[in-house]
Amino acid sequence: MKIAVSAQGKTLDSSLDPRFGRAAYILVVDTETLEFEAFDNGNNKNAFKGAGIQAAAMVSDKNAEVLLTGFCGPNAFQTLDAAGVKVVSDQSGRVIDVIQKFKQGGAVYAEGANKDGHW
Amino acid sequence: MIISIASGKGGTGKTTVATNLALSIESCVQLFDCDVEEPNVHLFLNPVIHKKEPVIAPVPRIDLEKCTFCKKCMNICRYGALAVLKKDVLVFENLCHSCGGCFEICPENAVMEKDRSLGDIEHGSVKGIAFIQGRLSIGQVMVPPIIKKIRSYTDPNLITIIDAPPGTSCPVIAAMNKADFILLVTEPTPFGLHDLKLAVETVKILGIPCGLVINRVGIGNDEVNRYAEKENIPVLMEIPFDKKIAQIYSRGEMIIEKMPEYKTKFQNLFKKIAQIVGKKEGGK
């Protein structure tokens, strides 16, 4: 299964970026092989508005089924939900550790945003 | 002549100055309340409203039968208002600035225009003044189109006084742009000065002459005066920190009516503005 993780760096050793829409990188990881691709989220990070929406569209585009992140706002959540991507929020620590924990099972999928929109 | 009354900081007395100035000029004035998120001129002037019209701006609606999910609309949108997914396209209306890019770029004609109502403008009159105010609808966030709609009623034969919103963001630019003069109302406090500096920087970019009204003189310090001197911005009027003025304001009354000596002061303020604008036009 492919999952997406918001990350502060380009490797699995990096820290998870608590922000989703304005994360530095989005890593898309194959949970079986741990092969991954790092996508530079710089455009969204500096976006005027709509960062979460665009990051969410990208996650869907890369065929991830689940997103692991810290905070997910309402617009991002709505987009991920429409794309059928499940969200596990309130995550922190190293990306690799967060993935291993997810693989152990029992992840609680978010039913909504855990952060207000930014104005 | 268009005079836009702005401030940077909120609560410095823009509306007080706008309403009293408008009433003091005894000829051919139109007054626009462009603080459409919280219009309050009407509380002081109680105008008779005789016409109301909606302000409409288009947002995209996607025909999924025609859409090929090519993402051209999503990529052209500066505001991230569109999310093209594999089998769906989401439109976030509150982010849309109605620029029309998505309608133009869609190769399949799958992006259609849907009207959204941003708010209303109301036309009225009071004491010989033509009055227009805008009001943003609850849940809407797009302010500049409402201000532009109000300003589309600018009559070049009249003196137009604009009560601008506070701050220095897009709505303020919409209320100041293409004015002949910007009257900045400030107070002699560190907060007042801080936000005044931001406002002055904005006015400089717009290239419009400006002057100051310092309100509540007697509180704070003289830093605002020193800043004005350094920046060569004329101080056109000072209003003292006076309990009587505060009482008049809090009853929703006009200073020039309750303290008639102020009528002359506001008329002098207008004369000074007219002189500055006249000089600039003469120099053209």
Short mmCIF file of N, CA and C in Angstrom, two decimals, chain B residues 34-145:
data_model
loop_
_atom_site.label_atom_id
_atom_site.label_comp_id
_atom_site.label_asym_id
_atom_site.label_seq_id
_atom_site.Cartn_x
_atom_site.Cartn_y
_atom_site.Cartn_z
N CYS B 34 -17.07 52.39 2.47
CA CYS B 34 -16.42 51.24 1.84
C CYS B 34 -15.87 50.25 2.88
N ASP B 35 -16.19 50.46 4.15
CA ASP B 35 -15.80 49.48 5.17
C ASP B 35 -16.89 48.42 5.20
N VAL B 36 -16.94 47.61 4.14
CA VAL B 36 -18.11 46.76 3.91
C VAL B 36 -18.21 45.56 4.85
N GLU B 37 -17.14 45.32 5.61
CA GLU B 37 -17.23 44.24 6.60
C GLU B 37 -17.94 44.73 7.86
N GLU B 38 -17.92 46.01 8.08
CA GLU B 38 -18.64 46.58 9.22
C GLU B 38 -18.98 48.04 8.94
N PRO B 39 -19.89 48.28 7.98
CA PRO B 39 -20.24 49.66 7.66
C PRO B 39 -20.90 50.33 8.86
N ASN B 40 -20.48 51.53 9.20
CA ASN B 40 -21.06 52.19 10.37
C ASN B 40 -21.44 53.65 10.15
N VAL B 41 -21.18 54.17 8.93
CA VAL B 41 -21.56 55.57 8.67
C VAL B 41 -23.06 55.77 8.90
N HIS B 42 -23.85 54.76 8.51
CA HIS B 42 -25.30 54.89 8.62
C HIS B 42 -25.76 55.11 10.07
N LEU B 43 -24.95 54.63 11.03
CA LEU B 43 -25.33 54.80 12.43
C LEU B 43 -25.29 56.27 12.84
N PHE B 44 -24.43 57.05 12.17
CA PHE B 44 -24.27 58.46 12.52
C PHE B 44 -25.17 59.37 11.69
N LEU B 45 -25.44 58.96 10.45
CA LEU B 45 -26.18 59.86 9.56
C LEU B 45 -27.63 59.44 9.33
N ASN B 46 -27.97 58.20 9.70
CA ASN B 46 -29.34 57.70 9.48
C ASN B 46 -29.89 58.04 8.10
N PRO B 47 -29.22 57.64 7.04
CA PRO B 47 -29.70 58.00 5.71
C PRO B 47 -30.98 57.21 5.36
N VAL B 48 -31.74 57.78 4.44
CA VAL B 48 -32.90 57.07 3.90
C VAL B 48 -32.39 56.22 2.73
N ILE B 49 -32.56 54.92 2.81
CA ILE B 49 -32.09 54.02 1.75
C ILE B 49 -33.23 53.83 0.75
N HIS B 50 -32.93 54.09 -0.54
CA HIS B 50 -34.03 53.92 -1.50
C HIS B 50 -33.74 52.88 -2.56
N LYS B 51 -32.55 52.31 -2.55
CA LYS B 51 -32.28 51.27 -3.55
C LYS B 51 -31.23 50.31 -3.01
N LYS B 52 -31.43 49.03 -3.29
CA LYS B 52 -30.46 48.03 -2.85
C LYS B 52 -30.16 47.14 -4.04
N GLU B 53 -28.89 46.83 -4.28
CA GLU B 53 -28.58 45.93 -5.39
C GLU B 53 -27.50 44.94 -4.97
N PRO B 54 -27.61 43.70 -5.46
CA PRO B 54 -26.63 42.69 -5.09
C PRO B 54 -25.32 42.87 -5.84
N VAL B 55 -24.23 42.41 -5.25
CA VAL B 55 -22.94 42.37 -5.94
C VAL B 55 -22.64 40.90 -6.24
N ILE B 56 -22.56 40.63 -7.52
CA ILE B 56 -22.43 39.25 -7.99
C ILE B 56 -21.03 39.05 -8.58
N ALA B 57 -20.41 37.92 -8.30
CA ALA B 57 -19.15 37.58 -8.97
C ALA B 57 -19.20 36.10 -9.32
N PRO B 58 -18.71 35.73 -10.50
CA PRO B 58 -18.85 34.34 -10.92
C PRO B 58 -17.84 33.42 -10.23
N VAL B 59 -18.27 32.19 -9.98
CA VAL B 59 -17.34 31.13 -9.55
C VAL B 59 -17.52 29.97 -10.54
N PRO B 60 -16.51 29.12 -10.66
CA PRO B 60 -16.64 28.01 -11.62
C PRO B 60 -17.58 26.91 -11.14
N ARG B 61 -18.24 26.32 -12.10
CA ARG B 61 -19.01 25.10 -11.85
C ARG B 61 -18.54 24.13 -12.92
N ILE B 62 -18.21 22.91 -12.54
CA ILE B 62 -17.58 21.98 -13.49
C ILE B 62 -18.61 20.99 -14.02
N ASP B 63 -18.66 20.87 -15.34
CA ASP B 63 -19.49 19.85 -15.97
C ASP B 63 -18.66 18.57 -16.06
N LEU B 64 -18.91 17.63 -15.15
CA LEU B 64 -18.08 16.43 -15.08
C LEU B 64 -18.27 15.51 -16.29
N GLU B 65 -19.38 15.71 -17.04
CA GLU B 65 -19.59 14.94 -18.27
C GLU B 65 -18.54 15.33 -19.33
N LYS B 66 -18.22 16.64 -19.33
CA LYS B 66 -17.28 17.12 -20.34
C LYS B 66 -15.83 17.10 -19.86
N CYS B 67 -15.62 17.14 -18.54
CA CYS B 67 -14.28 17.29 -17.96
C CYS B 67 -13.41 16.07 -18.27
N THR B 68 -12.16 16.35 -18.69
CA THR B 68 -11.22 15.25 -18.92
C THR B 68 -10.16 15.19 -17.81
N PHE B 69 -10.34 15.98 -16.78
CA PHE B 69 -9.44 16.00 -15.61
C PHE B 69 -8.00 16.34 -16.01
N CYS B 70 -7.87 17.27 -16.95
CA CYS B 70 -6.54 17.64 -17.47
C CYS B 70 -5.79 18.57 -16.54
N LYS B 71 -6.46 19.15 -15.57
CA LYS B 71 -5.85 19.99 -14.52
C LYS B 71 -5.45 21.40 -14.98
N LYS B 72 -5.80 21.76 -16.21
CA LYS B 72 -5.40 23.10 -16.65
C LYS B 72 -6.04 24.17 -15.77
N CYS B 73 -7.28 23.96 -15.37
CA CYS B 73 -7.97 24.96 -14.53
C CYS B 73 -7.30 25.05 -13.16
N MET B 74 -6.92 23.89 -12.62
CA MET B 74 -6.27 23.87 -11.31
C MET B 74 -4.93 24.59 -11.38
N ASN B 75 -4.19 24.36 -12.47
CA ASN B 75 -2.85 24.93 -12.57
C ASN B 75 -2.85 26.44 -12.82
N ILE B 76 -3.91 26.94 -13.46
CA ILE B 76 -3.91 28.38 -13.71
C ILE B 76 -4.41 29.17 -12.50
N CYS B 77 -5.07 28.49 -11.58
CA CYS B 77 -5.68 29.20 -10.44
C CYS B 77 -4.62 29.59 -9.42
N ARG B 78 -4.38 30.89 -9.31
CA ARG B 78 -3.39 31.42 -8.35
C ARG B 78 -3.80 31.18 -6.92
N TYR B 79 -5.09 31.00 -6.70
CA TYR B 79 -5.62 31.00 -5.35
C TYR B 79 -5.91 29.59 -4.83
N GLY B 80 -5.55 28.58 -5.62
CA GLY B 80 -5.74 27.20 -5.18
C GLY B 80 -7.19 26.85 -4.91
N ALA B 81 -8.09 27.43 -5.68
CA ALA B 81 -9.52 27.25 -5.41
C ALA B 81 -10.10 26.00 -6.07
N LEU B 82 -9.30 25.33 -6.91
CA LEU B 82 -9.79 24.15 -7.62
C LEU B 82 -8.91 22.96 -7.29
N ALA B 83 -9.54 21.81 -7.03
CA ALA B 83 -8.79 20.57 -6.83
C ALA B 83 -9.30 19.57 -7.84
N VAL B 84 -8.45 19.24 -8.82
CA VAL B 84 -8.84 18.23 -9.81
C VAL B 84 -8.36 16.88 -9.31
N LEU B 85 -9.31 16.01 -8.99
CA LEU B 85 -8.98 14.66 -8.52
C LEU B 85 -9.19 13.70 -9.68
N LYS B 86 -9.09 12.41 -9.41
CA LYS B 86 -9.17 11.46 -10.53
C LYS B 86 -10.54 11.44 -11.19
N LYS B 87 -11.59 11.53 -10.36
CA LYS B 87 -12.92 11.44 -10.95
C LYS B 87 -13.82 12.59 -10.51
N ASP B 88 -13.22 13.58 -9.90
CA ASP B 88 -14.03 14.67 -9.35
C ASP B 88 -13.22 15.96 -9.39
N VAL B 89 -13.93 17.07 -9.41
CA VAL B 89 -13.26 18.37 -9.31
C VAL B 89 -13.96 19.15 -8.20
N LEU B 90 -13.18 19.57 -7.22
CA LEU B 90 -13.77 20.34 -6.12
C LEU B 90 -13.53 21.83 -6.36
N VAL B 91 -14.54 22.63 -6.06
CA VAL B 91 -14.41 24.09 -6.18
C VAL B 91 -14.54 24.68 -4.77
N PHE B 92 -13.53 25.44 -4.35
CA PHE B 92 -13.58 26.12 -3.06
C PHE B 92 -13.93 27.59 -3.32
N GLU B 93 -15.22 27.86 -3.24
CA GLU B 93 -15.71 29.18 -3.68
C GLU B 93 -15.10 30.33 -2.89
N ASN B 94 -14.82 30.10 -1.61
CA ASN B 94 -14.30 31.20 -0.80
C ASN B 94 -12.87 31.60 -1.18
N LEU B 95 -12.16 30.72 -1.88
CA LEU B 95 -10.81 31.07 -2.32
C LEU B 95 -10.82 31.73 -3.69
N CYS B 96 -11.93 31.58 -4.42
CA CYS B 96 -12.00 32.05 -5.80
C CYS B 96 -12.08 33.58 -5.84
N HIS B 97 -11.24 34.20 -6.68
CA HIS B 97 -11.25 35.65 -6.84
C HIS B 97 -11.97 36.07 -8.12
N SER B 98 -12.67 35.14 -8.74
CA SER B 98 -13.45 35.45 -9.94
C SER B 98 -12.60 36.06 -11.05
N CYS B 99 -11.36 35.58 -11.20
CA CYS B 99 -10.48 36.15 -12.24
C CYS B 99 -10.89 35.67 -13.63
N GLY B 100 -11.57 34.52 -13.70
CA GLY B 100 -12.04 34.02 -14.99
C GLY B 100 -11.04 33.14 -15.72
N GLY B 101 -9.86 32.92 -15.14
CA GLY B 101 -8.83 32.11 -15.80
C GLY B 101 -9.30 30.71 -16.15
N CYS B 102 -10.01 30.07 -15.23
CA CYS B 102 -10.43 28.69 -15.47
C CYS B 102 -11.46 28.60 -16.59
N PHE B 103 -12.34 29.61 -16.70
CA PHE B 103 -13.33 29.59 -17.78
C PHE B 103 -12.62 29.66 -19.13
N GLU B 104 -11.59 30.51 -19.17
CA GLU B 104 -10.90 30.76 -20.44
C GLU B 104 -10.06 29.57 -20.87
N ILE B 105 -9.39 28.92 -19.91
CA ILE B 105 -8.37 27.95 -20.29
C ILE B 105 -8.93 26.55 -20.57
N CYS B 106 -10.13 26.26 -20.11
CA CYS B 106 -10.65 24.90 -20.25
C CYS B 106 -10.84 24.54 -21.73
N PRO B 107 -10.12 23.51 -22.23
CA PRO B 107 -10.25 23.16 -23.65
C PRO B 107 -11.57 22.45 -23.97
N GLU B 108 -12.25 21.99 -22.95
CA GLU B 108 -13.49 21.21 -23.18
C GLU B 108 -14.76 22.02 -22.92
N ASN B 109 -14.59 23.30 -22.58
CA ASN B 109 -15.74 24.11 -22.17
C ASN B 109 -16.53 23.45 -21.03
N ALA B 110 -15.78 22.84 -20.13
CA ALA B 110 -16.44 22.15 -19.02
C ALA B 110 -16.56 23.04 -17.78
N VAL B 111 -15.92 24.22 -17.83
CA VAL B 111 -16.01 25.14 -16.69
C VAL B 111 -17.04 26.21 -16.99
N MET B 112 -18.10 26.19 -16.23
CA MET B 112 -19.17 27.15 -16.47
C MET B 112 -19.25 28.17 -15.35
N GLU B 113 -19.83 29.32 -15.66
CA GLU B 113 -19.93 30.36 -14.65
C GLU B 113 -21.17 30.16 -13.79
N LYS B 114 -20.97 30.25 -12.50
CA LYS B 114 -22.10 30.21 -11.58
C LYS B 114 -22.07 31.50 -10.78
N ASP B 115 -23.20 32.15 -10.64
CA ASP B 115 -23.23 33.40 -9.89
C ASP B 115 -23.13 33.13 -8.39
N ARG B 116 -22.36 33.96 -7.74
CA ARG B 116 -22.43 33.94 -6.28
C ARG B 116 -22.64 35.38 -5.82
N SER B 117 -23.41 35.54 -4.79
CA SER B 117 -23.68 36.87 -4.27
C SER B 117 -22.68 37.15 -3.15
N LEU B 118 -21.89 38.21 -3.33
CA LEU B 118 -20.88 38.54 -2.32
C LEU B 118 -21.47 39.44 -1.22
N GLY B 119 -22.44 40.23 -1.61
CA GLY B 119 -23.02 41.18 -0.67
C GLY B 119 -23.94 42.12 -1.40
N ASP B 120 -24.23 43.25 -0.79
CA ASP B 120 -25.14 44.22 -1.38
C ASP B 120 -24.55 45.61 -1.29
N ILE B 121 -25.00 46.47 -2.19
CA ILE B 121 -24.75 47.89 -1.93
C ILE B 121 -26.10 48.60 -1.86
N GLU B 122 -26.13 49.61 -1.02
CA GLU B 122 -27.36 50.35 -0.78
C GLU B 122 -27.15 51.83 -1.11
N HIS B 123 -28.11 52.38 -1.83
CA HIS B 123 -28.07 53.80 -2.20
C HIS B 123 -29.05 54.55 -1.33
N GLY B 124 -28.62 55.69 -0.85
CA GLY B 124 -29.52 56.48 -0.03
C GLY B 124 -29.14 57.94 -0.08
N SER B 125 -29.76 58.73 0.78
CA SER B 125 -29.40 60.14 0.84
C SER B 125 -29.70 60.65 2.23
N VAL B 126 -28.94 61.67 2.63
CA VAL B 126 -29.16 62.30 3.91
C VAL B 126 -28.59 63.71 3.86
N LYS B 127 -29.37 64.67 4.31
CA LYS B 127 -28.92 66.06 4.39
C LYS B 127 -28.22 66.55 3.12
N GLY B 128 -28.78 66.20 1.98
CA GLY B 128 -28.21 66.66 0.71
C GLY B 128 -27.01 65.88 0.23
N ILE B 129 -26.62 64.86 0.98
CA ILE B 129 -25.48 64.05 0.58
C ILE B 129 -25.99 62.76 -0.08
N ALA B 130 -25.36 62.42 -1.22
CA ALA B 130 -25.67 61.12 -1.83
C ALA B 130 -24.83 60.07 -1.11
N PHE B 131 -25.48 59.06 -0.59
CA PHE B 131 -24.81 58.09 0.26
C PHE B 131 -24.89 56.70 -0.36
N ILE B 132 -23.75 55.99 -0.37
CA ILE B 132 -23.77 54.58 -0.79
C ILE B 132 -22.94 53.78 0.21
N GLN B 133 -23.48 52.65 0.61
CA GLN B 133 -22.69 51.78 1.49
C GLN B 133 -22.75 50.35 0.96
N GLY B 134 -21.68 49.61 1.24
CA GLY B 134 -21.64 48.21 0.87
C GLY B 134 -21.73 47.35 2.10
N ARG B 135 -22.21 46.13 1.91
CA ARG B 135 -22.30 45.21 3.04
C ARG B 135 -21.95 43.80 2.54
N LEU B 136 -20.90 43.25 3.11
CA LEU B 136 -20.48 41.89 2.76
C LEU B 136 -21.46 40.89 3.37
N SER B 137 -21.86 39.88 2.60
CA SER B 137 -22.77 38.87 3.15
C SER B 137 -22.04 37.99 4.16
N ILE B 138 -22.79 37.50 5.12
CA ILE B 138 -22.23 36.59 6.12
C ILE B 138 -21.72 35.34 5.39
N GLY B 139 -20.51 34.93 5.72
CA GLY B 139 -19.93 33.73 5.11
C GLY B 139 -19.09 34.03 3.87
N GLN B 140 -19.21 35.26 3.35
CA GLN B 140 -18.41 35.64 2.18
C GLN B 140 -17.13 36.35 2.64
N VAL B 141 -16.10 36.30 1.82
CA VAL B 141 -14.83 36.91 2.21
C VAL B 141 -14.26 37.87 1.16
N MET B 142 -14.89 37.93 -0.01
CA MET B 142 -14.33 38.74 -1.10
C MET B 142 -14.84 40.16 -1.04
N VAL B 143 -14.00 41.05 -0.55
CA VAL B 143 -14.42 42.43 -0.31
C VAL B 143 -14.20 43.38 -1.50
N PRO B 144 -13.04 43.32 -2.19
CA PRO B 144 -12.77 44.33 -3.23
C PRO B 144 -13.86 44.48 -4.30
N PRO B 145 -14.50 43.41 -4.77
CA PRO B 145 -15.53 43.65 -5.80
C PRO B 145 -16.68 44.52 -5.29
#
